[in-house]
Coordinates of C-alpha atoms and ligand atoms in Angstrom, one line a residue:
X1 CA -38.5 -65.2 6.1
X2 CA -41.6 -65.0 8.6
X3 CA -41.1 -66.3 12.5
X4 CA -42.5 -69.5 10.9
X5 CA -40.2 -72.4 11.8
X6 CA -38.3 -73.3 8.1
X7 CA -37.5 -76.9 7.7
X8 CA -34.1 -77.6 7.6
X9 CA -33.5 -79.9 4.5
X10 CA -32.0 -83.5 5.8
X11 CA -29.1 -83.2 3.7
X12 CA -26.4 -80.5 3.6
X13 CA -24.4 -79.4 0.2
X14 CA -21.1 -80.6 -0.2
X15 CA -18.7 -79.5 -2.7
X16 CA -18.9 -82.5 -6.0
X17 CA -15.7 -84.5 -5.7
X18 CA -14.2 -85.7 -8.5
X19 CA -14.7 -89.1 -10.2
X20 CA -13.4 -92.3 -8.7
X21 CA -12.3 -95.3 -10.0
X22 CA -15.3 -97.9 -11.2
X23 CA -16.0 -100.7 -9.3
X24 CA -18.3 -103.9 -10.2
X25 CA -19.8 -105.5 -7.0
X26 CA -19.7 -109.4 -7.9
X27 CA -22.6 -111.0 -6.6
X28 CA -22.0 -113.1 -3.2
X29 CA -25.1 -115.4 -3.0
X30 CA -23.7 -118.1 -1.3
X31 CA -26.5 -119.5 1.6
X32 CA -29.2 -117.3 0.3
X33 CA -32.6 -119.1 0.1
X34 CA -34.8 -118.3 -2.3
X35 CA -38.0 -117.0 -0.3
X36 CA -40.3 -117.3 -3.1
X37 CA -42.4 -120.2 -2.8
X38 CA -43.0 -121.0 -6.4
X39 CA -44.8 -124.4 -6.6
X40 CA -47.2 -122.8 -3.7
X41 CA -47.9 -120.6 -5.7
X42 CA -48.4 -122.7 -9.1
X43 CA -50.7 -124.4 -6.8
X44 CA -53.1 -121.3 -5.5
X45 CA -53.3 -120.4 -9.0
X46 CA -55.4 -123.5 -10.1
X47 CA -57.8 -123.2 -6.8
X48 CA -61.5 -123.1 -7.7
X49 CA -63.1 -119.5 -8.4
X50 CA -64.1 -117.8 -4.8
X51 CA -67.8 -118.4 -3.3
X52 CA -69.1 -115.4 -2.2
X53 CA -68.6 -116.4 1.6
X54 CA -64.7 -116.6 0.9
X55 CA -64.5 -113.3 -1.0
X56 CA -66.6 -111.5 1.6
X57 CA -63.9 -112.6 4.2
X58 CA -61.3 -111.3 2.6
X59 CA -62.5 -108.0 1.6
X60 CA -63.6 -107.7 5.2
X61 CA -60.0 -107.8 6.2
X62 CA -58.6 -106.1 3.7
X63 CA -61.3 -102.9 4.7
X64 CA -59.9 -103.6 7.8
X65 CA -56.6 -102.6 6.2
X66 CA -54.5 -105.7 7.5
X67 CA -51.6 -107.2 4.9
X68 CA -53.6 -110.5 2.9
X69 CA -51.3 -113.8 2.9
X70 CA -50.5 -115.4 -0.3
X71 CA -53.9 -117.5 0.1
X72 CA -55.8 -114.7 0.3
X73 CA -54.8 -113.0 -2.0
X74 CA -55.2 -116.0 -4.8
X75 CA -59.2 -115.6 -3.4
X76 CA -59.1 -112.4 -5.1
X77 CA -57.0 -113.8 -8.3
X78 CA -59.5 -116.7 -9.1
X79 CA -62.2 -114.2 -9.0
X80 CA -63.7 -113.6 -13.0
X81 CA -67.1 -113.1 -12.7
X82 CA -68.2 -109.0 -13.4
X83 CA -70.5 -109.2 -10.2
X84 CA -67.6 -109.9 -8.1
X85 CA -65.0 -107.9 -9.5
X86 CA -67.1 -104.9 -9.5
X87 CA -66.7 -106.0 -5.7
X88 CA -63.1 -105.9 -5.9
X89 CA -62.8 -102.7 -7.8
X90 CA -65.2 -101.2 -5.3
X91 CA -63.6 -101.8 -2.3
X92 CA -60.0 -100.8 -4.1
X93 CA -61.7 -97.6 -4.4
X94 CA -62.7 -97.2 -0.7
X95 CA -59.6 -98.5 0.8
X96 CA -57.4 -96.0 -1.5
X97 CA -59.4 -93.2 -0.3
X98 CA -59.4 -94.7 3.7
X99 CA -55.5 -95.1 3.9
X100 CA -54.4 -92.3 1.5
X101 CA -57.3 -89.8 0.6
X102 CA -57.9 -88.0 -2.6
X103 CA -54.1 -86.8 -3.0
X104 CA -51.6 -88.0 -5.6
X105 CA -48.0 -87.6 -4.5
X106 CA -46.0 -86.4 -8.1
X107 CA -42.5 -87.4 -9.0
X108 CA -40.1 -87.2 -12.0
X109 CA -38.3 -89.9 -13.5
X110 CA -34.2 -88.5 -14.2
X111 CA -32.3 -90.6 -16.5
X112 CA -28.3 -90.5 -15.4
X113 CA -26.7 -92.6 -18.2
X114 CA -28.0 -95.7 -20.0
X115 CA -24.6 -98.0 -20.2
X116 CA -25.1 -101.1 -19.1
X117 CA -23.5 -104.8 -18.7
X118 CA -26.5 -106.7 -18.9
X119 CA -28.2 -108.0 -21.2
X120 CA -32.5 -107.9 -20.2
X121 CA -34.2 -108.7 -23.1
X122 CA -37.1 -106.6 -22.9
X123 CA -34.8 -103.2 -22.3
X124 CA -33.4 -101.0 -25.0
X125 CA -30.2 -100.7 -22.9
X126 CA -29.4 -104.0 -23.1
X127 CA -26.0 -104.2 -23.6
X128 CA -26.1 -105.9 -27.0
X129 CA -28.5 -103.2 -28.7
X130 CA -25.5 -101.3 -30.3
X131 CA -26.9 -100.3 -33.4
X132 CA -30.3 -98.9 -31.8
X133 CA -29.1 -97.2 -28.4
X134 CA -27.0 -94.1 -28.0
X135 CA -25.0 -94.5 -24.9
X136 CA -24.5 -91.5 -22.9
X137 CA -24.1 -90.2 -19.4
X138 CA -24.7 -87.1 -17.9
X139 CA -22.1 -84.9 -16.9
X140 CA -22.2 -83.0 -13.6
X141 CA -23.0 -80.0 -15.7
X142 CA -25.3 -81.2 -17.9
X143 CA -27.5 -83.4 -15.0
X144 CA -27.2 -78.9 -13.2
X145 CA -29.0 -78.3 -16.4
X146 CA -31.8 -80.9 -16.4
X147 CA -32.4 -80.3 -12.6
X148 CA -32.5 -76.7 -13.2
X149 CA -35.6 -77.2 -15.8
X150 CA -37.3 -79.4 -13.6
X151 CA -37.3 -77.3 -10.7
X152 CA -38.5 -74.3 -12.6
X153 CA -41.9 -76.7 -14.3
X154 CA -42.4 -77.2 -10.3
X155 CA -41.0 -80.2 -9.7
X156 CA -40.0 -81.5 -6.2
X157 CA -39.1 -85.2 -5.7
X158 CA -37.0 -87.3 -8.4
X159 CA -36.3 -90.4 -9.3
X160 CA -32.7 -91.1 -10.8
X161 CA -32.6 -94.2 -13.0
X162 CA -29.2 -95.6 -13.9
X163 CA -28.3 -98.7 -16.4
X164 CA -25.8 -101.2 -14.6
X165 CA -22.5 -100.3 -15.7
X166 CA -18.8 -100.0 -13.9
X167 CA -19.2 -96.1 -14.1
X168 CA -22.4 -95.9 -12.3
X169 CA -20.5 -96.9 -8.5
X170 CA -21.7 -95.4 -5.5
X171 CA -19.5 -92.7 -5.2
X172 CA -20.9 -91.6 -8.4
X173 CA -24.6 -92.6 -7.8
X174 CA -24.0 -90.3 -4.4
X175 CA -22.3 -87.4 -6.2
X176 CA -25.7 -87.2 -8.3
X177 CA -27.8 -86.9 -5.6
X178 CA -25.9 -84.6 -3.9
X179 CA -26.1 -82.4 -6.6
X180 CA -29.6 -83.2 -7.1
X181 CA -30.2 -81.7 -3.6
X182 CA -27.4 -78.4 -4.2
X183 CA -28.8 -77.1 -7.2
X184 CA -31.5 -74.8 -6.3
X185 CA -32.7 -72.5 -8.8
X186 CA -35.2 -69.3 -7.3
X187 CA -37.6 -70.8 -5.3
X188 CA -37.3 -74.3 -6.9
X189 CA -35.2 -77.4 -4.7
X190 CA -35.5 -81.3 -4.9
X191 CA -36.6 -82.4 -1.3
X192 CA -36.6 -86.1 -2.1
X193 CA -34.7 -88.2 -4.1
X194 CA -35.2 -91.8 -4.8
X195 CA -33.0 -94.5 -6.7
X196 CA -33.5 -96.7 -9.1
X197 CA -30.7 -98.9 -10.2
X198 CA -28.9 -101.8 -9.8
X199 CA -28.5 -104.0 -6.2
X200 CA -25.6 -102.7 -4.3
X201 CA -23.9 -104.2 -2.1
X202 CA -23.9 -103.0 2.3
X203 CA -21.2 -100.5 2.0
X204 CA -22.7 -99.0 -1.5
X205 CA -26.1 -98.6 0.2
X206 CA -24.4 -97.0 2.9
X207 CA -22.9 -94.5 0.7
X208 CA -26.2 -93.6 -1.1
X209 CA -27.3 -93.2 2.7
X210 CA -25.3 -90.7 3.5
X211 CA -26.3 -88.6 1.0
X212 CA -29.5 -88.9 2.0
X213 CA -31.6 -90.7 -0.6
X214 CA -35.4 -91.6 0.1
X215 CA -36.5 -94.7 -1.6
X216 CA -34.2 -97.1 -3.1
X217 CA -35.7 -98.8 -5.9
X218 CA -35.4 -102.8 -7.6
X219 CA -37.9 -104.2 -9.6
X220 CA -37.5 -108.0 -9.7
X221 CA -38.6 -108.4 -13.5
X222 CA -39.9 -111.2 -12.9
X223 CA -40.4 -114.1 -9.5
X224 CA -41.0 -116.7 -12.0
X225 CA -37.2 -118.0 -11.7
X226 CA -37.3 -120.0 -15.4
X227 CA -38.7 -116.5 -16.9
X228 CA -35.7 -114.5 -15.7
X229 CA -33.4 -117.2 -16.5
X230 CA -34.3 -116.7 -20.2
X231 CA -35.0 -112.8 -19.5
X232 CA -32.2 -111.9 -18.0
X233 CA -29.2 -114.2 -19.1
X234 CA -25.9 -112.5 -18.8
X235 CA -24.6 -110.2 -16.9
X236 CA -24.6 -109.0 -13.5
X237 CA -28.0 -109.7 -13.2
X238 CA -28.2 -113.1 -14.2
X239 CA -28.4 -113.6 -10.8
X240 CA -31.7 -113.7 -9.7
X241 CA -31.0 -114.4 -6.0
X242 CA -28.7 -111.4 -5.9
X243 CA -31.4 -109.3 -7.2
X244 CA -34.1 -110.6 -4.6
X245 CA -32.2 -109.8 -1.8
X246 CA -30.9 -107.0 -3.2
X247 CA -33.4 -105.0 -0.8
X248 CA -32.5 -106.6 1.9
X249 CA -29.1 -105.6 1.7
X250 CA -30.3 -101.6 1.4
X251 CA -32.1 -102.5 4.6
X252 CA -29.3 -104.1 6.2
X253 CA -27.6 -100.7 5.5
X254 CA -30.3 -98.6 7.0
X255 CA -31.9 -97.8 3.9
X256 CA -35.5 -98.6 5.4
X257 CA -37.7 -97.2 2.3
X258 CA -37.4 -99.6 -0.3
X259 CA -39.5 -100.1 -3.4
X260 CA -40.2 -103.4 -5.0
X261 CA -41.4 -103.9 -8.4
X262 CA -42.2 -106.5 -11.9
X263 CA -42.0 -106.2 -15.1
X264 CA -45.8 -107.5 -16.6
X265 CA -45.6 -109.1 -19.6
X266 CA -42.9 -111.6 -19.7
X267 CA -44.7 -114.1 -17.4
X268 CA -48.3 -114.9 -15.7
X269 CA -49.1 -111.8 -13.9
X270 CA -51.3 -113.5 -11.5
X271 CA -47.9 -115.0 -10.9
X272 CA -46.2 -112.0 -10.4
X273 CA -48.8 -110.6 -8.0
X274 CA -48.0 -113.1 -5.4
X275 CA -44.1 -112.9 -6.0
X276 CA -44.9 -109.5 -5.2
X277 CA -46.9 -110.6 -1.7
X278 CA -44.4 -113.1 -1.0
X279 CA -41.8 -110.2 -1.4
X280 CA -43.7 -107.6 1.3
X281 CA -44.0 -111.0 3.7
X282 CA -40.6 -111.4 3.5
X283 CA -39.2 -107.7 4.1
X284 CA -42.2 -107.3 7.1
X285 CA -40.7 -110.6 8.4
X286 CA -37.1 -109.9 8.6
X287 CA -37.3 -105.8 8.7
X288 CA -40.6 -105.4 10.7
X289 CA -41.8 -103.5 7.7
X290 CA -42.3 -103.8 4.3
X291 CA -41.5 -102.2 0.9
X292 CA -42.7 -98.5 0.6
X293 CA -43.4 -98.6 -2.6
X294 CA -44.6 -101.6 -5.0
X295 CA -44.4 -100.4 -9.0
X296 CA -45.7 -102.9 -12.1
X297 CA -44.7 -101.7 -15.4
X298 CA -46.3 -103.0 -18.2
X299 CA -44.0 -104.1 -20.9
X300 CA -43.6 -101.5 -23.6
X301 CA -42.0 -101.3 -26.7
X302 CA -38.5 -100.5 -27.1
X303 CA -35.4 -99.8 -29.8
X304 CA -34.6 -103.8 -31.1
X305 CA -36.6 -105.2 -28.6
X306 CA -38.8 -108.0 -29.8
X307 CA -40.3 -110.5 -27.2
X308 CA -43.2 -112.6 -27.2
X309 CA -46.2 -110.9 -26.6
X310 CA -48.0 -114.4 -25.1
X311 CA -48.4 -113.0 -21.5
X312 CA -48.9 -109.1 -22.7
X313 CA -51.4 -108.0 -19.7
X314 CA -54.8 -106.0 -21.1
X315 CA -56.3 -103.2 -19.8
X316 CA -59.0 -105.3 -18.2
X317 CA -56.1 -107.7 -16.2
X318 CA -53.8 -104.3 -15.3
X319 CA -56.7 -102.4 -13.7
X320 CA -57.6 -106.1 -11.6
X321 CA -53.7 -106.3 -11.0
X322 CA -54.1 -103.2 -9.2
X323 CA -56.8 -103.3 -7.2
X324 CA -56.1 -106.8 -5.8
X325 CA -52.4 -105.1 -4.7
X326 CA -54.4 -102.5 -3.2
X327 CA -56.1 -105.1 -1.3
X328 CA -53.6 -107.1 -0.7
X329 CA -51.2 -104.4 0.8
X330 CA -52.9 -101.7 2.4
X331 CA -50.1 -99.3 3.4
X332 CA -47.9 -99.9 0.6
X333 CA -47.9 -96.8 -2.0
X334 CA -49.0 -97.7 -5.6
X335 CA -47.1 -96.2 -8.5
X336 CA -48.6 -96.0 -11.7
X337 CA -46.1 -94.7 -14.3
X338 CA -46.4 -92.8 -17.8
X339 CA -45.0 -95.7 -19.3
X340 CA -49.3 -95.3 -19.3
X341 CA -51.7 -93.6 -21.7
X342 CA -53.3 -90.6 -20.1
X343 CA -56.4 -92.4 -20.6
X344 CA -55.3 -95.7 -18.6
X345 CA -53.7 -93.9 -15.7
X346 CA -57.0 -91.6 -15.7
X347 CA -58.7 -94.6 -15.4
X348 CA -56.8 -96.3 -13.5
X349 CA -55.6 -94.2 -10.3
X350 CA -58.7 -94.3 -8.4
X351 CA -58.0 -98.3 -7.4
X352 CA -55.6 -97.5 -5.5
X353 CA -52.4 -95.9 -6.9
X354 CA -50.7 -92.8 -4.9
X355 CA -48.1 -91.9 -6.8
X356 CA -47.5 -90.8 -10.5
X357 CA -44.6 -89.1 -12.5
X358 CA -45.7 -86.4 -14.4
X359 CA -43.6 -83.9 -16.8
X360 CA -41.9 -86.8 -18.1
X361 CA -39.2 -87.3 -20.2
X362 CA -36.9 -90.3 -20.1
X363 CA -34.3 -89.8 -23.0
X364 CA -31.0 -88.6 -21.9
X365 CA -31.0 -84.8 -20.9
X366 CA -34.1 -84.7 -22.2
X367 CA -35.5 -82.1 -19.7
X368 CA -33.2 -79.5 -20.6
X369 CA -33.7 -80.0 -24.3
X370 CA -36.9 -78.0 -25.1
X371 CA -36.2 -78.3 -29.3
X372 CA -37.2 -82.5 -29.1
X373 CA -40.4 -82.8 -28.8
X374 CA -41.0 -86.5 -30.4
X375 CA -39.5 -89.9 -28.6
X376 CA -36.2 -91.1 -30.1
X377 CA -35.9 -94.7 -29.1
X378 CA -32.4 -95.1 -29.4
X379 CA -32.3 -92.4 -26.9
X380 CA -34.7 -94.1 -24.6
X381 CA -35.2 -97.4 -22.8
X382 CA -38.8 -97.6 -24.3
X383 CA -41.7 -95.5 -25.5
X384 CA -43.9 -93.8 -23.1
X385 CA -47.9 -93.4 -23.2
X386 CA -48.2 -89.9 -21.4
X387 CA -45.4 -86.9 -22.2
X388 CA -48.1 -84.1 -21.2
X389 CA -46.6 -81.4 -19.3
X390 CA -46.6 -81.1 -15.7
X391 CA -49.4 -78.2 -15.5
X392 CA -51.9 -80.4 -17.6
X393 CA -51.6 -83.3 -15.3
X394 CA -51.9 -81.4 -12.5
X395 CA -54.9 -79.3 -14.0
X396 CA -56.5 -82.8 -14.5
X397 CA -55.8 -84.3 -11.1
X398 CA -57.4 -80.6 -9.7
X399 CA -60.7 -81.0 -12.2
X400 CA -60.7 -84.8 -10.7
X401 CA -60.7 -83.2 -7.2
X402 CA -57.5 -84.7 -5.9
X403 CA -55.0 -82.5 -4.6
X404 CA -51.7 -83.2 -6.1
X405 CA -49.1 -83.4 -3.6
X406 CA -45.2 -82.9 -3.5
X407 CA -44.7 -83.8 0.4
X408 CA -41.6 -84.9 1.4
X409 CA -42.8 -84.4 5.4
X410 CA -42.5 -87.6 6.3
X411 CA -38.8 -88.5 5.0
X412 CA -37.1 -85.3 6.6
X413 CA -38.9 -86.0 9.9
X414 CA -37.2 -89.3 10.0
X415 CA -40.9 -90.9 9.4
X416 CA -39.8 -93.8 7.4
X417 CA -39.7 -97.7 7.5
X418 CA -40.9 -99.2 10.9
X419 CA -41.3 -95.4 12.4
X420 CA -43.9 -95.1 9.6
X421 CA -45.8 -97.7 9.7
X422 CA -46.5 -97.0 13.1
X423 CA -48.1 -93.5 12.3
X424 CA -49.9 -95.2 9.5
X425 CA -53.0 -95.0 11.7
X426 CA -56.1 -93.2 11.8
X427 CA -56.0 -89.8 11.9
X428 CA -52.3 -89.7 10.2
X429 CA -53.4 -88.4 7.3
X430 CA -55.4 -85.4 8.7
X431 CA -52.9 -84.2 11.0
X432 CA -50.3 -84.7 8.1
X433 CA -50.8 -85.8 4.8
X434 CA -53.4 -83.4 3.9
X435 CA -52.5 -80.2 5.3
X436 CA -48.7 -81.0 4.1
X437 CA -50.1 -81.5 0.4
X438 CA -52.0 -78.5 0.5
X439 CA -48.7 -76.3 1.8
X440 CA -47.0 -78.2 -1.4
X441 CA -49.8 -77.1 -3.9
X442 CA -50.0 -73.6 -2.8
X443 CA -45.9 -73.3 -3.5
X444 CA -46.8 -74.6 -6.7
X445 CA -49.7 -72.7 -7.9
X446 CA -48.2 -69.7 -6.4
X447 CA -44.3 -70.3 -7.8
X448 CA -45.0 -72.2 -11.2
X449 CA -48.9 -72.9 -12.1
X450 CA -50.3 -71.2 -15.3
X451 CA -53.4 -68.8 -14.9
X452 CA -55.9 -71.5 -15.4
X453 CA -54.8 -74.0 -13.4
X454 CA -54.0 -71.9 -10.3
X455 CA -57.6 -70.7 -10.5
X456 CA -58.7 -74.8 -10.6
X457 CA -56.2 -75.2 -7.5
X458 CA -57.2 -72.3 -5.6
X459 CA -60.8 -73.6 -5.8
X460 CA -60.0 -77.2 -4.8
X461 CA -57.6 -75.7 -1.7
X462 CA -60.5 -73.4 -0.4
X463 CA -63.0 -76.9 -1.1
X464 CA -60.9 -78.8 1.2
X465 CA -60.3 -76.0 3.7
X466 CA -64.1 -75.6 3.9
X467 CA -64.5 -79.5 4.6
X468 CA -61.7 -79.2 7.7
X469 CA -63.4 -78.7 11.1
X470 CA -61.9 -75.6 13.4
X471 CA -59.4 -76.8 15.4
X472 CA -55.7 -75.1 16.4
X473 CA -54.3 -77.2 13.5
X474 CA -56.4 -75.7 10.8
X475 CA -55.8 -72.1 12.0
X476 CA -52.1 -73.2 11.9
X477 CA -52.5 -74.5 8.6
X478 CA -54.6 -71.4 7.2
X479 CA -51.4 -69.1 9.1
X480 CA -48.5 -71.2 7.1
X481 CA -50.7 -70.9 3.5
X482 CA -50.8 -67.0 4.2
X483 CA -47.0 -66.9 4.7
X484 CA -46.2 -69.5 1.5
X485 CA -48.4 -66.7 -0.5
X486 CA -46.0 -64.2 0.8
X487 CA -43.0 -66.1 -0.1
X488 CA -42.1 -68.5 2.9
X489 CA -41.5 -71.8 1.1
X490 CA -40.9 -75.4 2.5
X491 CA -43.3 -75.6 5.5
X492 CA -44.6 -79.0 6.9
X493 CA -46.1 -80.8 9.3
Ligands
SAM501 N1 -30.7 -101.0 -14.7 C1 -31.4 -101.0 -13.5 C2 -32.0 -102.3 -13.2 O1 -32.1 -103.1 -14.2 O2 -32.4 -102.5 -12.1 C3 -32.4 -99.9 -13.5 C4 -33.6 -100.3 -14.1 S1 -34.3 -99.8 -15.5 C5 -33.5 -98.4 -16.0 C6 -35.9 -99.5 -14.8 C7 -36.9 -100.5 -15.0 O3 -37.5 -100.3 -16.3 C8 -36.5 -102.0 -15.1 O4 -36.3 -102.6 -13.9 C9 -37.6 -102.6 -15.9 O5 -38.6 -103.2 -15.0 C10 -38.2 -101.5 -16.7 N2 -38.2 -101.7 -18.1 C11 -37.1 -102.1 -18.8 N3 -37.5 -102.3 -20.1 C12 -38.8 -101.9 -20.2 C13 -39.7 -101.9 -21.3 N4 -39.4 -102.3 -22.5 N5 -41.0 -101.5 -21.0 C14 -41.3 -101.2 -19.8 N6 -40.5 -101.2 -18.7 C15 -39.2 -101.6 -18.9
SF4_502 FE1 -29.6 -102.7 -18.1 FE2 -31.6 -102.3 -16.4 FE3 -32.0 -102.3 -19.0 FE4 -31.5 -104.6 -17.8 S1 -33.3 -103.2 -17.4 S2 -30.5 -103.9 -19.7 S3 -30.0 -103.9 -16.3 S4 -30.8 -100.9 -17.9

């Protein structure tokens, strides 16, 4: 190793304990108010179409990159007409490139086990689905083995996805990521490692803590209360207020990065976009920050799943859906997930998403398995739209001139929740986000890029290097890129 300082990963190995005994957490709702103010918003979704006076106000402020309220934002819902969308989409565009610049932070989705004790309509793990769903969790060795081949396609942040079920505690949700962040295979580690999985209770977020996950994830389904009555109707998560301040609890615990999400397609997603708002005004109100991450899956099809298609969201609805969040919640990050075509998600990015999985592959162990090539849906909670490798998405992101990025700076330097929204300012991302990025691409390129898309990433580095002015942080920059070519790994800002 050079004299170059190396980062000290947050979290420390610890030996993998054995099993405990299962737990469920019975939901405690008692006093809890529901926050979302559903006949407000019925209301705000019959207001008249915007004048032009009203949407340039809004636009103004969201340029301006201040958080819309719910009214505001419904300015932006009622809008139809091409002239003023265009509008929208336009000023999606410049915000995404204001707040986060032209990188794409990359992630991969790792299924743990798909048992589960509820009974969602929409998901092929529904509990009832036993003819089309083989059950199955990973064992310690065999989750060694799917880390292992995702560290050596590149990959350096994670995303563990669990079905609710007795065996998925938080002792053994913890064990995972510890062993996410142990196994380390040549130059290849997992730096961040998010969750997403059922609500926990203060102590179980506490656990998961420890261990040092980044973002917690729970995606409402739906904020239309009647919808996830009928959506999600036994179970654990029958209860939606349990769910909604199921993030509140992993605050409460001092999980500050938490990511909010719903399901499009089982209700109005107009509707959904202000449950969404109302969501972020609610953590920012109680937390002094809001959700890190907001994700909105489209519904897709899945083993014995068969739901009414009446609010299925087009193409043409999705891409507004995303640039009115992008408006509406400037700092939040955007995921757009490969539950998308290539073609949508190509498309669709440049409104304002900033982060993407890539390399995926949701069936059980289906990393390590190299033979299965097609989609098995009774392996699977539902189909995905873009299984391309890792090094063709990256190659594209390169030929579209963004720099895909696998930072995980600002986690490990304790830059998260409130602390991170206060470096959310100008001049953040040149002192970090870029330069970190670029360190993350040249491990890549150097450690696991083929021929031709090293080539495309060398020539996008040296681009952005050339656009840098001289200062003592670019010759520091250019000095840590020198030693990562000569083996140094994990340096950041
Ligand atoms: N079991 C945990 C829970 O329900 O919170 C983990 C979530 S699940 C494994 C991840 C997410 O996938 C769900 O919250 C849901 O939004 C989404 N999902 C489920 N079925 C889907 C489908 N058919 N198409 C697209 N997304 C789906
Ligand atoms: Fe289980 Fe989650 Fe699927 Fe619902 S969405 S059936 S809780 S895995």
């Amino acid at each position: 190793m050079s004299n170059l300082t190396r980062n000290i990963p947050a979290v420390q190995p610890r030996a993998v304990s054995r099993r405990r005994r299962a737990r469920v957490v019975m939901p405690q709702t008692a006093g809890l108010v529901d926050f979302i103010p559903a006949a407000r918003i019925e209301a705000l979704l019959q207001r008249p179409p915007a004048t032009p006076a009203e949407l340039d106000a809004v636009l103004a402020k969201s340029l301006a990159k201040q958080r819309l309220e719910l009214d505001e934002m419904a300015v932006l819902l009622s809008v139809t007409d091409p002239a003023q969308l265009e509008r929208i989409f336009a000023a999606a565009r410049e915000l995404k490139k204001t707040v986060y610049g032209n990188r794409i932070v990359l992630f991969a989705p790792l299924y743990i086990g798909n048992k589960c004790i509820n009974s969602c309509r929409f998901c092929g793990f529904r509990q009832e689905n036993t003819t089309g769903s083989i059950r199955r969790t990973l064992k310690i060795e065999e989750l060694r083995a799917e880390l292992t081949a995702l560290e050596n396609k590149g990959h350096k942040r994670l995303i563990l996805v669990f079905g609710e079920h007795p065996d998925y505690d938080p002792d053994f949700m913890a064990e995972c990521v510890r062993t996410c962040y142990q196994t380390k295979v040549g130059h290849g580690e997992i730096r961040r490692v998010n969750i997403n999985a059922a609500p926990l209770d203060v102590e179980g977020y506490r656990k998961l803590k420890a261990v040092g996950i980044g973002t917690y994830q729970i995606f409402q389904e739906s904020y239309h209360r009647p919808t996830y009555a009928s959506m999600c109707p036994k179970g654990p998560k029958s209860d939606f207020l349990w769910r909604l301040y199921g993030l509140d609890r992993a605050q409460e615990a001092g999980c500050d990065d938490v990511g909010i999400g719903a399901l499009l397609g089982l209700y109005d997603w107009r509707f959904e976009a202000l449950g969404l708002l109302a969501h972020t005004v609610h953590l920012e109100e109680r937390f002094h920050v809001g959700p890190h991450t907001i994700s909105f899956p489209r519904l897709k099809v899945a083993s014995n799943v068969d739901i009414d298609r009446r609010w299925e969201v087009s193409d043409a609805d999705f891409k507004r859906l995303i640039a009115i969040l992008r408006l509406s919640v400037p700092y939040t990050g955007m995921i757009l997930t490969a539950r998308e075509s290539p073609e949508v998600r190509r498309e669709l990015i440049q409104f304002g998403c900033s982060q993407i999985d890539a390399g995926t592959r949701i069936e059980l162990g289906g990393y390590s398995d190299a033979e299965r090539q097609d989609q098995d849906l009774r392996r699977e909670q539902f189909k995905i739209g873009d299984a391309r490798p890792l090094d063709e998405v990256v190659a594209e992101l390169l030929d579209a001139g963004e720099i895909p990025s696998y930072c995980t700076a600002c986690y490990r330097r304790g830059r998260t929740g409130e602390h991170f929204m206060e470096f959310a300012i100008p001049g953040f991302i040149k002192r970090f986000c870029t330069p970190n990025a670029l360190l993350t691409l040249k491990e890549y390129l150097v450690d696991y890029a083929s021929p031709g898309t090293r080539v495309k990433g060398e020539r996008l580095m040296a681009a952005e290097l050339t656009k840098m002015p001289e200062s003592e942080q670019k010759a520091e920059l250019l000095t840590r890129i020198a030693a990562v070519e000569r083996g140094d790994r994990d340096l950041f800002f």
